[in-house]
PDB file of C-alpha atoms in Angstrom:
ATOM      1  CA  MET A   1      -2.216  11.805 -15.663  1.00  0.00           C
ATOM      2  CA  SER A   2      -3.810  10.939 -12.213  1.00  0.00           C
ATOM      3  CA  ILE A   3      -1.893   8.164 -10.526  1.00  0.00           C
ATOM      4  CA  GLU A   4      -4.880   5.703 -10.892  1.00  0.00           C
ATOM      5  CA  SER A   5      -4.684   5.972 -14.387  1.00  0.00           C
ATOM      6  CA  ARG A   6      -0.853   5.302 -14.454  1.00  0.00           C
ATOM      7  CA  LEU A   7      -1.375   2.503 -12.240  1.00  0.00           C
ATOM      8  CA  SER A   8      -4.235   1.134 -14.019  1.00  0.00           C
ATOM      9  CA  LYS A   9      -1.984   0.496 -17.060  1.00  0.00           C
ATOM     10  CA  ALA A  10      -0.097  -2.371 -15.356  1.00  0.00           C
ATOM     11  CA  ASN A  11      -0.703  -5.366 -17.469  1.00  0.00           C
ATOM     12  CA  PHE A  12       0.420  -9.083 -16.895  1.00  0.00           C
ATOM     13  CA  THR A  13       4.321  -9.857 -18.362  1.00  0.00           C
ATOM     14  CA  VAL A  14       5.284 -12.975 -16.666  1.00  0.00           C
ATOM     15  CA  ALA A  15       5.335 -15.368 -14.034  1.00  0.00           C
ATOM     16  CA  ALA A  16       8.765 -16.047 -12.863  1.00  0.00           C
ATOM     17  CA  HIS A  17       9.854 -19.209 -10.687  1.00  0.00           C
ATOM     18  CA  ARG A  18      13.487 -18.228 -10.746  1.00  0.00           C
ATOM     19  CA  LEU A  19      15.056 -14.757 -10.428  1.00  0.00           C
ATOM     20  CA  ASP A  20      16.853 -14.863 -14.086  1.00  0.00           C
ATOM     21  CA  GLN A  21      13.012 -15.447 -15.414  1.00  0.00           C
ATOM     22  CA  LEU A  22      12.580 -12.038 -14.520  1.00  0.00           C
ATOM     23  CA  PRO A  23      12.583  -8.876 -16.542  1.00  0.00           C
ATOM     24  CA  PRO A  24      15.993  -7.321 -17.064  1.00  0.00           C
ATOM     25  CA  ASP A  25      17.269  -5.573 -13.964  1.00  0.00           C
ATOM     26  CA  ARG A  26      16.700  -1.851 -15.244  1.00  0.00           C
ATOM     27  CA  GLY A  27      14.074   0.940 -14.538  1.00  0.00           C
ATOM     28  CA  VAL A  28      11.897   0.879 -11.206  1.00  0.00           C
ATOM     29  CA  GLU A  29       9.509  -1.742  -9.880  1.00  0.00           C
ATOM     30  CA  VAL A  30       7.725  -2.104  -6.481  1.00  0.00           C
ATOM     31  CA  ALA A  31       7.233  -5.394  -4.821  1.00  0.00           C
ATOM     32  CA  PHE A  32       3.907  -6.731  -2.976  1.00  0.00           C
ATOM     33  CA  ALA A  33       4.372  -9.517  -0.331  1.00  0.00           C
ATOM     34  CA  GLY A  34       2.232 -11.136   2.337  1.00  0.00           C
ATOM     35  CA  ARG A  35       1.349 -14.070   4.338  1.00  0.00           C
ATOM     36  CA  SER A  36      -1.355 -16.147   2.602  1.00  0.00           C
ATOM     37  CA  ASN A  37      -4.713 -15.094   2.825  1.00  0.00           C
ATOM     38  CA  ALA A  38      -3.975 -11.608   3.925  1.00  0.00           C
ATOM     39  CA  GLY A  39      -5.428  -9.679   1.114  1.00  0.00           C
ATOM     40  CA  LYS A  40      -2.495  -9.210  -1.112  1.00  0.00           C
ATOM     41  CA  SER A  41      -4.255  -9.705  -4.563  1.00  0.00           C
ATOM     42  CA  SER A  42      -7.591  -7.742  -3.427  1.00  0.00           C
ATOM     43  CA  ALA A  43      -5.335  -5.278  -2.413  1.00  0.00           C
ATOM     44  CA  ILE A  44      -3.511  -5.267  -5.772  1.00  0.00           C
ATOM     45  CA  ASN A  45      -6.350  -5.146  -7.692  1.00  0.00           C
ATOM     46  CA  VAL A  46      -7.792  -2.373  -5.789  1.00  0.00           C
ATOM     47  CA  ILE A  47      -4.734  -0.254  -6.036  1.00  0.00           C
ATOM     48  CA  CYS A  48      -4.498  -0.630  -9.912  1.00  0.00           C
ATOM     49  CA  HIS A  49      -8.067   0.148 -10.344  1.00  0.00           C
ATOM     50  CA  ARG A  50      -8.303  -3.526 -12.035  1.00  0.00           C
ATOM     51  CA  ARG A  51     -10.789  -6.139 -11.432  1.00  0.00           C
ATOM     52  CA  ASN A  52      -8.706  -9.202 -12.038  1.00  0.00           C
ATOM     53  CA  LEU A  53      -5.336  -8.166 -12.524  1.00  0.00           C
ATOM     54  CA  ALA A  54      -4.046 -10.428  -9.709  1.00  0.00           C
ATOM     55  CA  ARG A  55      -5.661 -13.513  -9.156  1.00  0.00           C
ATOM     56  CA  THR A  56      -7.868 -13.777  -5.998  1.00  0.00           C
ATOM     57  CA  SER A  57      -8.676 -17.610  -4.663  1.00  0.00           C
ATOM     58  CA  ARG A  58     -10.323 -18.784  -1.693  1.00  0.00           C
ATOM     59  CA  THR A  59      -7.281 -21.085  -1.780  1.00  0.00           C
ATOM     60  CA  PRO A  60      -4.498 -19.380   0.702  1.00  0.00           C
ATOM     61  CA  GLY A  61      -1.095 -19.604  -1.200  1.00  0.00           C
ATOM     62  CA  ARG A  62      -2.658 -19.216  -4.667  1.00  0.00           C
ATOM     63  CA  THR A  63       0.334 -17.016  -5.671  1.00  0.00           C
ATOM     64  CA  GLN A  64       3.494 -19.514  -6.039  1.00  0.00           C
ATOM     65  CA  GLN A  65       5.544 -17.790  -8.724  1.00  0.00           C
ATOM     66  CA  MET A  66       6.869 -13.908  -8.990  1.00  0.00           C
ATOM     67  CA  VAL A  67       4.151 -12.500 -11.191  1.00  0.00           C
ATOM     68  CA  VAL A  68       5.149  -9.456 -13.016  1.00  0.00           C
ATOM     69  CA  PHE A  69       2.606  -6.420 -14.345  1.00  0.00           C
ATOM     70  CA  GLU A  70       4.081  -3.792 -16.765  1.00  0.00           C
ATOM     71  CA  LEU A  71       2.896  -0.282 -16.264  1.00  0.00           C
ATOM     72  CA  ASP A  72       5.370   0.976 -18.769  1.00  0.00           C
ATOM     73  CA  GLY A  73       8.888   0.163 -20.449  1.00  0.00           C
ATOM     74  CA  GLU A  74      10.531   1.597 -17.319  1.00  0.00           C
ATOM     75  CA  ARG A  75       8.243   0.568 -14.194  1.00  0.00           C
ATOM     76  CA  ARG A  76       6.908  -2.717 -12.806  1.00  0.00           C
ATOM     77  CA  LEU A  77       5.054  -4.151  -9.977  1.00  0.00           C
ATOM     78  CA  VAL A  78       5.904  -7.594  -8.934  1.00  0.00           C
ATOM     79  CA  ASP A  79       3.459 -10.081  -6.695  1.00  0.00           C
ATOM     80  CA  LEU A  80       5.453 -12.362  -4.558  1.00  0.00           C
ATOM     81  CA  PRO A  81       4.377 -15.739  -3.556  1.00  0.00           C
ATOM     82  CA  GLY A  82       1.936 -15.914  -0.611  1.00  0.00           C
ATOM     83  CA  TYR A  83       3.983 -17.146   1.881  1.00  0.00           C
ATOM     84  CA  GLY A  84       2.705 -19.664   4.978  1.00  0.00           C
ATOM     85  CA  TYR A  85       0.753 -21.608   2.526  1.00  0.00           C
ATOM     86  CA  ALA A  86       0.232 -25.274   4.501  1.00  0.00           C
ATOM     87  CA  LYS A  87      -0.365 -27.355   1.348  1.00  0.00           C
ATOM     88  CA  VAL A  88       3.174 -26.676  -0.418  1.00  0.00           C
ATOM     89  CA  PRO A  89       5.761 -29.125  -0.319  1.00  0.00           C
ATOM     90  CA  LEU A  90       8.899 -28.229   2.277  1.00  0.00           C
ATOM     91  CA  LYS A  91      11.268 -28.287  -0.561  1.00  0.00           C
ATOM     92  CA  LEU A  92       9.120 -25.443  -2.206  1.00  0.00           C
ATOM     93  CA  LYS A  93       8.803 -23.656   0.967  1.00  0.00           C
ATOM     94  CA  ARG A  94      13.128 -23.749   1.023  1.00  0.00           C
ATOM     95  CA  HIS A  95      13.016 -22.265  -2.534  1.00  0.00           C
ATOM     96  CA  TRP A  96      11.151 -19.578  -2.153  1.00  0.00           C
ATOM     97  CA  GLU A  97      12.519 -18.535   1.334  1.00  0.00           C
ATOM     98  CA  HIS A  98      16.079 -18.380  -0.583  1.00  0.00           C
ATOM     99  CA  THR A  99      14.958 -16.849  -3.858  1.00  0.00           C
ATOM    100  CA  LEU A 100      12.741 -13.795  -1.962  1.00  0.00           C
ATOM    101  CA  ASP A 101      16.131 -13.173   0.172  1.00  0.00           C
ATOM    102  CA  ALA A 102      18.004 -13.157  -2.846  1.00  0.00           C
ATOM    103  CA  TYR A 103      15.635 -10.848  -4.675  1.00  0.00           C
ATOM    104  CA  LEU A 104      15.390  -8.121  -2.253  1.00  0.00           C
ATOM    105  CA  ARG A 105      18.862  -8.102  -1.741  1.00  0.00           C
ATOM    106  CA  THR A 106      19.952  -8.399  -5.188  1.00  0.00           C
ATOM    107  CA  ARG A 107      17.570  -6.634  -7.470  1.00  0.00           C
ATOM    108  CA  ARG A 108      18.849  -2.995  -8.157  1.00  0.00           C
ATOM    109  CA  SER A 109      15.464  -1.829  -9.680  1.00  0.00           C
ATOM    110  CA  LEU A 110      13.096  -2.483  -6.549  1.00  0.00           C
ATOM    111  CA  ALA A 111      12.441   0.663  -5.047  1.00  0.00           C
ATOM    112  CA  GLY A 112      10.008  -0.483  -2.287  1.00  0.00           C
ATOM    113  CA  LEU A 113       8.225  -3.353  -0.882  1.00  0.00           C
ATOM    114  CA  VAL A 114       4.189  -3.190   0.076  1.00  0.00           C
ATOM    115  CA  LEU A 115       4.015  -5.697   3.045  1.00  0.00           C
ATOM    116  CA  ILE A 116       0.266  -6.852   3.176  1.00  0.00           C
ATOM    117  CA  VAL A 117      -0.766  -7.782   6.745  1.00  0.00           C
ATOM    118  CA  ASP A 118      -4.277  -8.957   7.972  1.00  0.00           C
ATOM    119  CA  ALA A 119      -4.948  -6.108  10.466  1.00  0.00           C
ATOM    120  CA  ARG A 120      -6.290  -8.531  12.769  1.00  0.00           C
ATOM    121  CA  HIS A 121      -3.509 -10.582  13.066  1.00  0.00           C
ATOM    122  CA  PRO A 122      -0.624  -8.349  12.570  1.00  0.00           C
ATOM    123  CA  LEU A 123       3.133  -9.085  12.610  1.00  0.00           C
ATOM    124  CA  LYS A 124       3.024 -12.936  12.654  1.00  0.00           C
ATOM    125  CA  GLU A 125       6.541 -14.736  12.178  1.00  0.00           C
ATOM    126  CA  PHE A 126       6.644 -13.883   8.121  1.00  0.00           C
ATOM    127  CA  ASP A 127       5.749 -10.623   8.644  1.00  0.00           C
ATOM    128  CA  CYS A 128       8.787  -9.925  10.782  1.00  0.00           C
ATOM    129  CA  LEU A 129      10.996 -12.169   8.532  1.00  0.00           C
ATOM    130  CA  MET A 130       9.947  -9.647   5.522  1.00  0.00           C
ATOM    131  CA  LEU A 131      10.780  -6.880   8.062  1.00  0.00           C
ATOM    132  CA  ASP A 132      13.829  -7.942   8.843  1.00  0.00           C
ATOM    133  CA  TRP A 133      15.015  -8.667   5.450  1.00  0.00           C
ATOM    134  CA  THR A 134      14.105  -5.225   4.293  1.00  0.00           C
ATOM    135  CA  ARG A 135      16.024  -3.632   6.974  1.00  0.00           C
ATOM    136  CA  ALA A 136      18.936  -5.797   6.004  1.00  0.00           C
ATOM    137  CA  ALA A 137      18.862  -4.761   2.294  1.00  0.00           C
ATOM    138  CA  GLU A 138      17.843  -0.997   3.409  1.00  0.00           C
ATOM    139  CA  LEU A 139      14.658  -1.564   1.307  1.00  0.00           C
ATOM    140  CA  PRO A 140      12.037   1.067   1.979  1.00  0.00           C
ATOM    141  CA  CYS A 141       8.726  -0.861   3.023  1.00  0.00           C
ATOM    142  CA  HIS A 142       4.835   0.285   3.591  1.00  0.00           C
ATOM    143  CA  VAL A 143       2.945  -1.921   5.650  1.00  0.00           C
ATOM    144  CA  LEU A 144      -0.962  -2.098   4.475  1.00  0.00           C
ATOM    145  CA  LEU A 145      -2.725  -3.295   7.784  1.00  0.00           C
ATOM    146  CA  THR A 146      -5.503  -5.151   5.094  1.00  0.00           C
ATOM    147  CA  LYS A 147      -9.223  -5.808   6.254  1.00  0.00           C
ATOM    148  CA  ALA A 148      -9.317  -2.682   8.338  1.00  0.00           C
ATOM    149  CA  ASP A 149     -12.947  -2.880   7.923  1.00  0.00           C
ATOM    150  CA  LYS A 150     -13.166  -6.139   9.951  1.00  0.00           C
ATOM    151  CA  LEU A 151     -12.296  -3.962  12.630  1.00  0.00           C
ATOM    152  CA  LYS A 152     -14.459  -1.341  14.808  1.00  0.00           C
ATOM    153  CA  ARG A 153     -12.713   1.901  14.653  1.00  0.00           C
ATOM    154  CA  GLY A 154     -10.972   1.828  18.175  1.00  0.00           C
ATOM    155  CA  ALA A 155      -9.741  -1.484  17.575  1.00  0.00           C
ATOM    156  CA  GLN A 156      -8.154  -0.249  14.137  1.00  0.00           C
ATOM    157  CA  ALA A 157      -6.612   2.683  15.897  1.00  0.00           C
ATOM    158  CA  GLU A 158      -5.065   0.560  18.282  1.00  0.00           C
ATOM    159  CA  THR A 159      -3.749  -2.032  16.061  1.00  0.00           C
ATOM    160  CA  LEU A 160      -2.182   0.972  13.847  1.00  0.00           C
ATOM    161  CA  ARG A 161      -0.118   2.349  17.079  1.00  0.00           C
ATOM    162  CA  LYS A 162       0.855  -0.948  18.408  1.00  0.00           C
ATOM    163  CA  VAL A 163       2.085  -2.038  15.088  1.00  0.00           C
ATOM    164  CA  ARG A 164       4.078   1.275  14.415  1.00  0.00           C
ATOM    165  CA  ARG A 165       5.611   1.086  18.143  1.00  0.00           C
ATOM    166  CA  ALA A 166       6.901  -2.382  17.140  1.00  0.00           C
ATOM    167  CA  VAL A 167       8.420  -0.923  14.034  1.00  0.00           C
ATOM    168  CA  GLU A 168      10.088   1.906  15.667  1.00  0.00           C
ATOM    169  CA  ALA A 169      11.328  -0.497  18.423  1.00  0.00           C
ATOM    170  CA  GLU A 170      12.687  -3.008  16.278  1.00  0.00           C
ATOM    171  CA  GLY A 171      14.565  -0.579  14.182  1.00  0.00           C
ATOM    172  CA  TRP A 172      12.332  -1.570  10.763  1.00  0.00           C
ATOM    173  CA  THR A 173      12.420   1.012   7.797  1.00  0.00           C
ATOM    174  CA  ALA A 174       8.652   1.071   7.528  1.00  0.00           C
ATOM    175  CA  THR A 175       5.729   3.023   7.306  1.00  0.00           C
ATOM    176  CA  VAL A 176       2.302   1.831   8.154  1.00  0.00           C
ATOM    177  CA  GLN A 177      -1.197   2.335   7.378  1.00  0.00           C
ATOM    178  CA  LEU A 178      -4.538   0.980   7.468  1.00  0.00           C
ATOM    179  CA  PHE A 179      -6.208  -0.374   4.613  1.00  0.00           C
ATOM    180  CA  SER A 180      -9.604  -2.120   3.112  1.00  0.00           C
ATOM    181  CA  ALA A 181      -9.965  -3.376  -0.402  1.00  0.00           C
ATOM    182  CA  GLN A 182     -13.852  -3.508   0.397  1.00  0.00           C
ATOM    183  CA  THR A 183     -14.458  -0.177   1.360  1.00  0.00           C
ATOM    184  CA  ARG A 184     -11.145   1.872  -0.327  1.00  0.00           C
ATOM    185  CA  GLN A 185      -9.951   2.855   3.225  1.00  0.00           C
ATOM    186  CA  GLY A 186      -6.353   4.188   2.714  1.00  0.00           C
ATOM    187  CA  LEU A 187      -6.386   3.719  -0.963  1.00  0.00           C
ATOM    188  CA  ASP A 188      -4.967   7.171  -1.973  1.00  0.00           C
ATOM    189  CA  GLU A 189      -2.463   6.857   0.383  1.00  0.00           C
ATOM    190  CA  ALA A 190      -1.328   3.531  -0.435  1.00  0.00           C
ATOM    191  CA  ARG A 191      -1.457   4.447  -4.091  1.00  0.00           C
ATOM    192  CA  GLU A 192       0.750   8.075  -3.322  1.00  0.00           C
ATOM    193  CA  LYS A 193       3.311   5.835  -1.501  1.00  0.00           C
ATOM    194  CA  ILE A 194       3.813   3.861  -4.429  1.00  0.00           C
ATOM    195  CA  ASP A 195       3.780   6.044  -7.022  1.00  0.00           C
ATOM    196  CA  ALA A 196       6.608   7.871  -5.102  1.00  0.00           C
ATOM    197  CA  TRP A 197       8.843   5.149  -5.452  1.00  0.00           C
ATOM    198  CA  LEU A 198       8.223   4.472  -9.084  1.00  0.00           C
ATOM    199  CA  GLY A 199       9.176   7.941  -9.780  1.00  0.00           C
TER     200      GLY A 199
END
């Protein structure tokens, strides 16, 4: 079975507001995180070859729960809340900061995190916070520099170099690639990374 076929089996399971609402902590799961409007839902849909698996919206921060998609009885994808949304109460923002930190540190089945970063605005405060968390948790992280099609080829290459240099300088445990949900740029590379984590 191809990687695309395996990932296309993803089906919505649960939307959890707290860690205890997630499926039992066994098997393997890969999580997706990103700032609001970085293209997380579009990336998930393209990677899984499913048009409306993750809900896309023109309203930033639409994902405000941990949304779990089962691939089979032992493998899952988890869409984490979009961060940086302006219209969410401070109390909810703090809840998600605490919950995401606890999820990344304590979830034994979590094999890796895909961090969605807008290639036009890389390594903002939240991106760096997530990379700090994954380093502290000794969790593998793969950065997708999304919306790469919005940049010219030279700018793409320069952005990739800058982000890789920053990752190395900070000692973050992350790999980095360019990605576009529109043109499918970097799609095979992203799928291979996720498939390797899922085993």
